[in-house]
PDB file of C-alpha atoms in Angstrom:
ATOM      1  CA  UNK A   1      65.183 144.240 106.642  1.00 51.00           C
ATOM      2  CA  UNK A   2      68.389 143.015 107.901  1.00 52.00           C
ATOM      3  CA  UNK A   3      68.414 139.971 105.237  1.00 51.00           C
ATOM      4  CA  UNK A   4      68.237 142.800 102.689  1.00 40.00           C
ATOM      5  CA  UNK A   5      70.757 144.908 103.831  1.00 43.00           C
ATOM      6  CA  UNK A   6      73.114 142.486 103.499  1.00 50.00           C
ATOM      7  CA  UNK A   7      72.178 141.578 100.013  1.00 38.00           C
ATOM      8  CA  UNK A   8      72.586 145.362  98.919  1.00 36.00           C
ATOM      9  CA  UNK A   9      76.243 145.111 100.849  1.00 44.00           C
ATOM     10  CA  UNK A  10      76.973 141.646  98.683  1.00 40.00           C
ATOM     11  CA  UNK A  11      76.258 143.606  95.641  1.00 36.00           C
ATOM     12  CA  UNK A  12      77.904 146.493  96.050  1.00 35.00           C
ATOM     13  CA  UNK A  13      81.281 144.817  97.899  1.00 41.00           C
ATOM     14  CA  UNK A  14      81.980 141.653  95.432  1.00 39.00           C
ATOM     15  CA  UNK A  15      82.161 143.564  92.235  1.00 40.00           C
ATOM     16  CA  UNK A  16      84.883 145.585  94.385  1.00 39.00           C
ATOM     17  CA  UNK A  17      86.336 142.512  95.765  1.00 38.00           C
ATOM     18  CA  UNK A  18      87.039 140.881  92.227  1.00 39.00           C
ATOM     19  CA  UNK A  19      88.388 143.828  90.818  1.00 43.00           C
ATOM     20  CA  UNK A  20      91.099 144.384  93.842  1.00 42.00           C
ATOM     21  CA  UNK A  21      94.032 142.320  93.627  1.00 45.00           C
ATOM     22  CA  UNK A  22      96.780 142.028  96.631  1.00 43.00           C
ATOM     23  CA  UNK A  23     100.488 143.975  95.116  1.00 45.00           C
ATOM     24  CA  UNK A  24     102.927 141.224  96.413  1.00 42.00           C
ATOM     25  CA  UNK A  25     106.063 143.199  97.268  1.00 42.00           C
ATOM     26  CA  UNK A  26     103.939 146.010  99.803  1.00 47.00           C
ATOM     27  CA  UNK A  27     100.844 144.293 100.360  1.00 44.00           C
ATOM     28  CA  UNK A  28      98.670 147.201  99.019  1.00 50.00           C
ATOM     29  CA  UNK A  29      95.503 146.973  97.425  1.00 50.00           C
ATOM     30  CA  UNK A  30      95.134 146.771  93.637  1.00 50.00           C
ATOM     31  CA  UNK A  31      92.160 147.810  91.482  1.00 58.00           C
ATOM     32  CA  UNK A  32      92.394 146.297  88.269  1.00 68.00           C
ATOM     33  CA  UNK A  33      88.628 146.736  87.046  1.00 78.00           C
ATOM     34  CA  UNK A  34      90.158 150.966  87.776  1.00 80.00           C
ATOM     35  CA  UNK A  35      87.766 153.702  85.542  1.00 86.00           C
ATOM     36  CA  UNK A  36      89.017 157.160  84.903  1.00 87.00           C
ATOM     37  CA  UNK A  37      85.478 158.999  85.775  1.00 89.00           C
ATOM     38  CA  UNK A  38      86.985 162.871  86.403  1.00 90.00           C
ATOM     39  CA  UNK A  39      85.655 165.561  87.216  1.00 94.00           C
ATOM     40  CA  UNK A  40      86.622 168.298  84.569  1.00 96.00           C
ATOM     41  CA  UNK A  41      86.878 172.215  84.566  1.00 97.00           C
ATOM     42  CA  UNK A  42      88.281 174.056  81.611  1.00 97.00           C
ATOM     43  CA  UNK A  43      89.009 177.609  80.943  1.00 97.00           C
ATOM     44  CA  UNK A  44      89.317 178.894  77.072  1.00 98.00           C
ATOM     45  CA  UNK A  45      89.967 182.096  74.720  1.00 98.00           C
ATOM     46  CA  UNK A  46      87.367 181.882  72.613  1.00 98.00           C
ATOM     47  CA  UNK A  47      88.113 182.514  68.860  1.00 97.00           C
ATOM     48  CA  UNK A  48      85.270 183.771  66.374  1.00 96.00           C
ATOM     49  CA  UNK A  49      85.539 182.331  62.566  1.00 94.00           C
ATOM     50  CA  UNK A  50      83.819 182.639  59.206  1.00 91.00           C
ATOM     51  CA  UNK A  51      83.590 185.787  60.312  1.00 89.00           C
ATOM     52  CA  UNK A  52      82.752 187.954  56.992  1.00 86.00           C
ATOM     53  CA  UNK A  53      82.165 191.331  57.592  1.00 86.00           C
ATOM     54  CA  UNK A  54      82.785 190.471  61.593  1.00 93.00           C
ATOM     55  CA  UNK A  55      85.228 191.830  63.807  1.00 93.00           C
ATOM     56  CA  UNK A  56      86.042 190.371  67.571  1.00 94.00           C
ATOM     57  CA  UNK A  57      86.971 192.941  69.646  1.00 91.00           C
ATOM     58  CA  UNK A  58      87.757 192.758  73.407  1.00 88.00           C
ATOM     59  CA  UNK A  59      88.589 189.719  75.327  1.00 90.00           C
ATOM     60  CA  UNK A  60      86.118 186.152  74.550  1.00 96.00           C
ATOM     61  CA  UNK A  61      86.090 184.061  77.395  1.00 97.00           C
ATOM     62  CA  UNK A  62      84.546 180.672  78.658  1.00 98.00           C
ATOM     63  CA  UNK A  63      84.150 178.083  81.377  1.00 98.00           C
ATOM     64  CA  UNK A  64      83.525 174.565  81.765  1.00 98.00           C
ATOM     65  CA  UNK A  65      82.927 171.933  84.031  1.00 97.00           C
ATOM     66  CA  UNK A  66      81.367 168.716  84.753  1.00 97.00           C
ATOM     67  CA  UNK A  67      81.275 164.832  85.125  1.00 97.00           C
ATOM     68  CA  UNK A  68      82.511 162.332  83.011  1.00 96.00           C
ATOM     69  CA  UNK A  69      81.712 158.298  83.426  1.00 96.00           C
ATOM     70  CA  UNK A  70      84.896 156.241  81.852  1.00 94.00           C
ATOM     71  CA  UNK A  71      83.982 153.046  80.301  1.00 95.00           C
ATOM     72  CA  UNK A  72      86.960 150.983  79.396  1.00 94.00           C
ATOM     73  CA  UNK A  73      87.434 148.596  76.344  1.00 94.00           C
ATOM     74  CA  UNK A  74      90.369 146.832  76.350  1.00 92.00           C
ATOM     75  CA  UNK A  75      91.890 144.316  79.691  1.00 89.00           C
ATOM     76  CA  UNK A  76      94.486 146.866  79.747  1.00 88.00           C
ATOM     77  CA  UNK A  77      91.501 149.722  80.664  1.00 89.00           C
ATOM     78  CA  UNK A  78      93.835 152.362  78.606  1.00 91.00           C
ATOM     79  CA  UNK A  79      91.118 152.574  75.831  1.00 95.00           C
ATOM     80  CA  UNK A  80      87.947 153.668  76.824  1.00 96.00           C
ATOM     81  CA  UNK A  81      84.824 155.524  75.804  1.00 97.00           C
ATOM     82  CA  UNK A  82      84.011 158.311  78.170  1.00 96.00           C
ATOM     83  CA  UNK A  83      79.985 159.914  78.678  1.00 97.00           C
ATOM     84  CA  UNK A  84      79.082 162.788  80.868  1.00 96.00           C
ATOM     85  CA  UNK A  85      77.495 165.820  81.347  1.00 97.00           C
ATOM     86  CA  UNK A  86      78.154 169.399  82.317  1.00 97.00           C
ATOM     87  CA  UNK A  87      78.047 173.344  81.470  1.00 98.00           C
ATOM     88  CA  UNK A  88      79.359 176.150  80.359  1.00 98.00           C
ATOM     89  CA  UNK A  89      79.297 179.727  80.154  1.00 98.00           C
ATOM     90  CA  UNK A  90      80.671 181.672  76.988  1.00 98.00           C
ATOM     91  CA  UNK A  91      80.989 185.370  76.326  1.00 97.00           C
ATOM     92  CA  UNK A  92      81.740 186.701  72.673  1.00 97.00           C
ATOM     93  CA  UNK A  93      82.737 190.348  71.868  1.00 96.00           C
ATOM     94  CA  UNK A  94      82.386 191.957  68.575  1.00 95.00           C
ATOM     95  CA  UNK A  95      80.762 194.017  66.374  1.00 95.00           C
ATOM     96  CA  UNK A  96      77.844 192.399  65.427  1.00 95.00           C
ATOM     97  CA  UNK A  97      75.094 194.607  66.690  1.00 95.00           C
ATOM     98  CA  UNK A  98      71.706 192.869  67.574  1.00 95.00           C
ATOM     99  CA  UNK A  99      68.785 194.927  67.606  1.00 94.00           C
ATOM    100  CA  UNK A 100      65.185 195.142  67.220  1.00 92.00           C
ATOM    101  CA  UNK A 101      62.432 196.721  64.773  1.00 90.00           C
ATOM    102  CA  UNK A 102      59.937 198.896  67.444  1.00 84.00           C
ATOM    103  CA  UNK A 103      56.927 198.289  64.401  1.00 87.00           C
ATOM    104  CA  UNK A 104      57.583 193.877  63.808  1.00 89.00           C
ATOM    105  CA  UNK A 105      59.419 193.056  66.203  1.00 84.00           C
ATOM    106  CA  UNK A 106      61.648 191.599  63.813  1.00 91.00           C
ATOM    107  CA  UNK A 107      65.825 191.421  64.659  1.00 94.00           C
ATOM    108  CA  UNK A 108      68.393 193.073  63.267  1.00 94.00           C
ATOM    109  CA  UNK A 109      71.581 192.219  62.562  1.00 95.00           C
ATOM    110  CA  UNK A 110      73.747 194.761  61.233  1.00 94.00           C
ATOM    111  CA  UNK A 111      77.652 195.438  61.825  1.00 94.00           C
ATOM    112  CA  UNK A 112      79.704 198.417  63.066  1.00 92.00           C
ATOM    113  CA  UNK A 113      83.409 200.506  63.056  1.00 91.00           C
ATOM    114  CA  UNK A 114      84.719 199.817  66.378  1.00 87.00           C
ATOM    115  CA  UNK A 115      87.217 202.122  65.324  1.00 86.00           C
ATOM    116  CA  UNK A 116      84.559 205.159  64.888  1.00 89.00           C
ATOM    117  CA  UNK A 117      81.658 204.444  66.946  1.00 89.00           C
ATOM    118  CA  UNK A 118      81.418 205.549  70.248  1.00 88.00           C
ATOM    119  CA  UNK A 119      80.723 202.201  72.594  1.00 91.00           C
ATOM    120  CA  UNK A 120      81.492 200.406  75.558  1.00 91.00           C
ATOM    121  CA  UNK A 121      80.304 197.135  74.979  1.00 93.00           C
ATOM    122  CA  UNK A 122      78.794 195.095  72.805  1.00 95.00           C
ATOM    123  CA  UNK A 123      79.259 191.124  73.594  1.00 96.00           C
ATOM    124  CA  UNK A 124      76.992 188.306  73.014  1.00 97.00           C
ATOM    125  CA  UNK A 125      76.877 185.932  76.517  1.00 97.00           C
ATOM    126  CA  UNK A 126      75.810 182.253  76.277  1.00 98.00           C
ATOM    127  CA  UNK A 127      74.976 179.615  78.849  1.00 98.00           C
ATOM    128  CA  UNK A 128      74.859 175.673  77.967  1.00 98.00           C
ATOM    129  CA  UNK A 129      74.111 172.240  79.393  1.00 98.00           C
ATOM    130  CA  UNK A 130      76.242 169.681  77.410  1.00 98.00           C
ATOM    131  CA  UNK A 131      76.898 166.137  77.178  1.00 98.00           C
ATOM    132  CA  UNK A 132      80.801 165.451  76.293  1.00 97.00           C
ATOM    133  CA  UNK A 133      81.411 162.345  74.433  1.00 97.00           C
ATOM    134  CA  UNK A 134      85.079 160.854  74.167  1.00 97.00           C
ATOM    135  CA  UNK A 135      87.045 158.064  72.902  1.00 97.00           C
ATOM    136  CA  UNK A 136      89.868 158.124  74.925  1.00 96.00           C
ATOM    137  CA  UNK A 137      93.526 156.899  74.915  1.00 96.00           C
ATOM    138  CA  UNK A 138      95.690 157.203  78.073  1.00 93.00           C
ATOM    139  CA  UNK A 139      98.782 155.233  79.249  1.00 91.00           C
ATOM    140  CA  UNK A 140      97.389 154.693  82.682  1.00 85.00           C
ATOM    141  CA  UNK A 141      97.699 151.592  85.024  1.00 83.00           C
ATOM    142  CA  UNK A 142      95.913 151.251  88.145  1.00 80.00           C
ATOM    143  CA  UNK A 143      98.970 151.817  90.479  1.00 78.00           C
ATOM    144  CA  UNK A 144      99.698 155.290  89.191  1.00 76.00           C
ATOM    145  CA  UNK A 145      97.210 158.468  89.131  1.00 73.00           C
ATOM    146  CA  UNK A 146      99.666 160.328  86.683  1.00 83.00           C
ATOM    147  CA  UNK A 147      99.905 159.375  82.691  1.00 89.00           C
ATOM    148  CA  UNK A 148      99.408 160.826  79.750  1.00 94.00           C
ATOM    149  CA  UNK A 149      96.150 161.406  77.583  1.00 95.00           C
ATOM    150  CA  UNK A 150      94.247 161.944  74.213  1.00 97.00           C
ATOM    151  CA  UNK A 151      90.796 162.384  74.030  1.00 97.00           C
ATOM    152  CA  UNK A 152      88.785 163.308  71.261  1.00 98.00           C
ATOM    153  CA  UNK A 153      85.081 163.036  70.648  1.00 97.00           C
ATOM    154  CA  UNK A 154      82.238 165.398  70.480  1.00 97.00           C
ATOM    155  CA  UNK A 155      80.741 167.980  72.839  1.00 97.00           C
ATOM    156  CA  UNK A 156      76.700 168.382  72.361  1.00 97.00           C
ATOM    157  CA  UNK A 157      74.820 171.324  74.225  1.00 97.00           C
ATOM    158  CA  UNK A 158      71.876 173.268  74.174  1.00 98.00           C
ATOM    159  CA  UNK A 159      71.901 177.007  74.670  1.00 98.00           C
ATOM    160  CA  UNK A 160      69.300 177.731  77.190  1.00 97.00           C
ATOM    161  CA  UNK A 161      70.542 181.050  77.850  1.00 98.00           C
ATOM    162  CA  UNK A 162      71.363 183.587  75.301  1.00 98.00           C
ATOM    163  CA  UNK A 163      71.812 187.903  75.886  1.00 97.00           C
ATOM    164  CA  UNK A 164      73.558 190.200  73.521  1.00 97.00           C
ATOM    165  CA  UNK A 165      74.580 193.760  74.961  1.00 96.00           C
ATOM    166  CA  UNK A 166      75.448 196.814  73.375  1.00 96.00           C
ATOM    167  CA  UNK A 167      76.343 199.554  75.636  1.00 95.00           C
ATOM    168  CA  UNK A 168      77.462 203.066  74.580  1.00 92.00           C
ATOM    169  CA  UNK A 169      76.765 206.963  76.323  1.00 89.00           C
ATOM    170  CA  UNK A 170      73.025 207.198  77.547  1.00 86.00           C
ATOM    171  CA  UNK A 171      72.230 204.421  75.912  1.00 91.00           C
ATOM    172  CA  UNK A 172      71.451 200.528  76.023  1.00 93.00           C
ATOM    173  CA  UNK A 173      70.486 197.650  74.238  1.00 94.00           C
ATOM    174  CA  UNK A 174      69.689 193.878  75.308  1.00 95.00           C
ATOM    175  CA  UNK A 175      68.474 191.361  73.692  1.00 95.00           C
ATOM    176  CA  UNK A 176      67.782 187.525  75.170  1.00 96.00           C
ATOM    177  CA  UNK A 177      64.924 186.452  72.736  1.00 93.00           C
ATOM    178  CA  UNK A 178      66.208 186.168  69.485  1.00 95.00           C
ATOM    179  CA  UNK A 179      64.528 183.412  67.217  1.00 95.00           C
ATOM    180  CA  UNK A 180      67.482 183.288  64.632  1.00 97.00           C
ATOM    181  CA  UNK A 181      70.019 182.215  67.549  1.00 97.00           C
ATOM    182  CA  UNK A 182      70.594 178.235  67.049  1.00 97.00           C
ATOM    183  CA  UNK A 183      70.724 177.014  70.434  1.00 97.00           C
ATOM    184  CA  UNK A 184      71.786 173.528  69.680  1.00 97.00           C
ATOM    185  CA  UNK A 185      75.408 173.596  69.858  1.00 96.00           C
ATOM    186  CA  UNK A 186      77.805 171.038  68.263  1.00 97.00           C
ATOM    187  CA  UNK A 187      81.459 171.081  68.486  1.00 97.00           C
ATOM    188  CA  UNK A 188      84.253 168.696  67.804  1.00 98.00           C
ATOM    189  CA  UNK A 189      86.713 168.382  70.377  1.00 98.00           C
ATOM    190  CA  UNK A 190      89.998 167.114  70.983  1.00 98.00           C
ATOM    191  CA  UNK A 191      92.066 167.022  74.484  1.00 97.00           C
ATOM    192  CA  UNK A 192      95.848 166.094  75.255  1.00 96.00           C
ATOM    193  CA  UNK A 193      98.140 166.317  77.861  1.00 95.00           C
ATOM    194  CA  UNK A 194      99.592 164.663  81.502  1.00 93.00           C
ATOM    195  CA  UNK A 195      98.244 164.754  84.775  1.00 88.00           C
ATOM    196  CA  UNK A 196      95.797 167.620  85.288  1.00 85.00           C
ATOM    197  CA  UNK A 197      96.814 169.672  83.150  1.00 88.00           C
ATOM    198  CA  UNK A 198      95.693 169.355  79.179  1.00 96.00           C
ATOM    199  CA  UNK A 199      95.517 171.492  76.490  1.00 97.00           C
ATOM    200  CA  UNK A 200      92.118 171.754  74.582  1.00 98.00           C
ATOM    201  CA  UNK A 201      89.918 172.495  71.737  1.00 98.00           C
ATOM    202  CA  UNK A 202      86.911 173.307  70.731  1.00 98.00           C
ATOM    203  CA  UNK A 203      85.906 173.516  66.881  1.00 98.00           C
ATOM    204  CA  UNK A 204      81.875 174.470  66.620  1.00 96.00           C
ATOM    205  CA  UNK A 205      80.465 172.582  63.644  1.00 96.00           C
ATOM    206  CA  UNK A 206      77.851 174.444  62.496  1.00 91.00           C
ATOM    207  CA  UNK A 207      77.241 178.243  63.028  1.00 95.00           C
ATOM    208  CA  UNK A 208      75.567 180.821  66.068  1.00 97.00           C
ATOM    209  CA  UNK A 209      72.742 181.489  63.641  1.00 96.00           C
ATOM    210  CA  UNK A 210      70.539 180.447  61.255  1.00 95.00           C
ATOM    211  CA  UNK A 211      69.891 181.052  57.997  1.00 94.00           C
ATOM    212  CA  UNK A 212      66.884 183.811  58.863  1.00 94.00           C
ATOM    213  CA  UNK A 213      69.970 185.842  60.228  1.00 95.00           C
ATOM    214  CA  UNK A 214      71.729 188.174  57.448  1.00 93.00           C
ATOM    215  CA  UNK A 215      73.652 191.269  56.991  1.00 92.00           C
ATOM    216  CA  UNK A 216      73.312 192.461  53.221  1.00 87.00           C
ATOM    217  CA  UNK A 217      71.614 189.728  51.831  1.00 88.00           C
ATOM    218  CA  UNK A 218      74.154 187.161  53.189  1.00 91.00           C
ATOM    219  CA  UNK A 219      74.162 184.700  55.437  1.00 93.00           C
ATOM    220  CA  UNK A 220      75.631 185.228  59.141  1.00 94.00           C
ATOM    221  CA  UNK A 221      78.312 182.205  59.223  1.00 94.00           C
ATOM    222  CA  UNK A 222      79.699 183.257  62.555  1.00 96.00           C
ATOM    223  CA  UNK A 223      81.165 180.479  64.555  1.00 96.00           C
ATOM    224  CA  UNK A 224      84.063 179.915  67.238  1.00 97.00           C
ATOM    225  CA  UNK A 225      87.028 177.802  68.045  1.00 97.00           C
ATOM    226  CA  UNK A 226      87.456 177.363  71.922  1.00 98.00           C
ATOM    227  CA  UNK A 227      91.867 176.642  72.633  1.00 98.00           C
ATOM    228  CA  UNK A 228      91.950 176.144  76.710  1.00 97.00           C
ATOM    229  CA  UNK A 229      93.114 174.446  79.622  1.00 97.00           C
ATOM    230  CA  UNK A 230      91.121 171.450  80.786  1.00 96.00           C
ATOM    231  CA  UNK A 231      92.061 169.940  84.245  1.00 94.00           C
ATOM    232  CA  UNK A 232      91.069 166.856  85.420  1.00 91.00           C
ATOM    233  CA  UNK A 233      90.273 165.896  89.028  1.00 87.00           C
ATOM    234  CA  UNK A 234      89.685 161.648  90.003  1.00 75.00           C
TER     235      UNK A 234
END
């Protein structure tokens, strides 16, 4: 047991050994073989597009956070391609009502005057697990913690969680089973910035629905832009 112990401590110690290198002038510890893996949380205003006949109304928020593993490419470790995963939560108001036929079953999708109907709420809530991709470009060095940074890459997610609310006087309608709701989510995303604080985006590539979901006869296109704060914590 003992003999093995050690050997676990040899392998986890010399790849940490090579990558440390002595700084001359205070003595202190070097790692050259550094990785940026971060911990990330974000907070955006989330921005419906190809909207149509669509309206947002209210305020469309989201959070974000998770893990990403850095995996440099260069000897200079400032290019690297980043892999992690994480989640997110995503609320949506507009006025896009999402209902349901009492005889089939079937939804419906049908739009409304915010400006004449009487209503409290209508929003459509989503929750994700994602895995961020990045190729990233920072002008870090392993004595300093504090550089700056462009990342850009792709964000995939699936929507395991999905409710749409409308609320008005004495009345109430939710909906968290709708088959026309894609719940594969792609966006394209790009991230820059210093430190901890970055500015970021969020483009969705394809739309909320499919092509089963129309108002009129046309197609429901509806998609978002997410513009945010990301931080990043080592």
């Amino acid at each position: 047991m003992n003999r093995f112990l050690c050997f676990l401590s040899l392998m986890f110690l010399i790849p940490v050994a090579y990558g440390q290198e002595e700084n001359i002038l205070d003595g202190s510890v070097v790692d050259s073989l550094y990785r940026e893996d971060q911990i990330y949380l974000g907070f955006t205003y989330n921005i419906l597009n190809r909207k149509k006949e669509i309206t947002q109304t209210g305020f469309s928020g989201g959070f974000h956070g998770g893990f990403i593993r850095d995996f440099p490419l260069n000897e200079r470790r400032n290019i690297a391609l980043g892999i992690g995963v994480g989640w997110s939560v995503n609320t949506y108001g507009q006025n896009l009502f999402i209902g349901e036929e009492a005889d089939t079953g079937n939804t419906i999708f049908q739009t409304f005057d915010a400006d004449v109907l009487e209503y409290n709420t209508n929003r459509f809530t989503t929750q994700s697990v994602e895995i961020p991709l990045e190729f990233r470009w920072r002008t870090s060095t392993p004595e300093t913690y504090k550089f700056w940074r462009v990342y850009t890459g792709l964000r995939l997610g699936y929507a395991y969680y999905f409710k749409s609310t409308f609320e008005q006087p004495e009345n109430t309608v939710v909906q968290t089973d709708v088959p026309e709701f894609d719940r594969v989510r792609i966006g394209a995303t790009f991230t820059f910035g210093y430190n901890t604080f970055n500015f970021h985006f969020n483009y969705s590539l394809h739309p909320f629905f499919n092509k089963e979901a129309q108002i009129n006869g046309k197609q429901i296109e509806l998609g978002a832009i997410q513009v945010g704060l990301m931080f990043y914590l080592l």
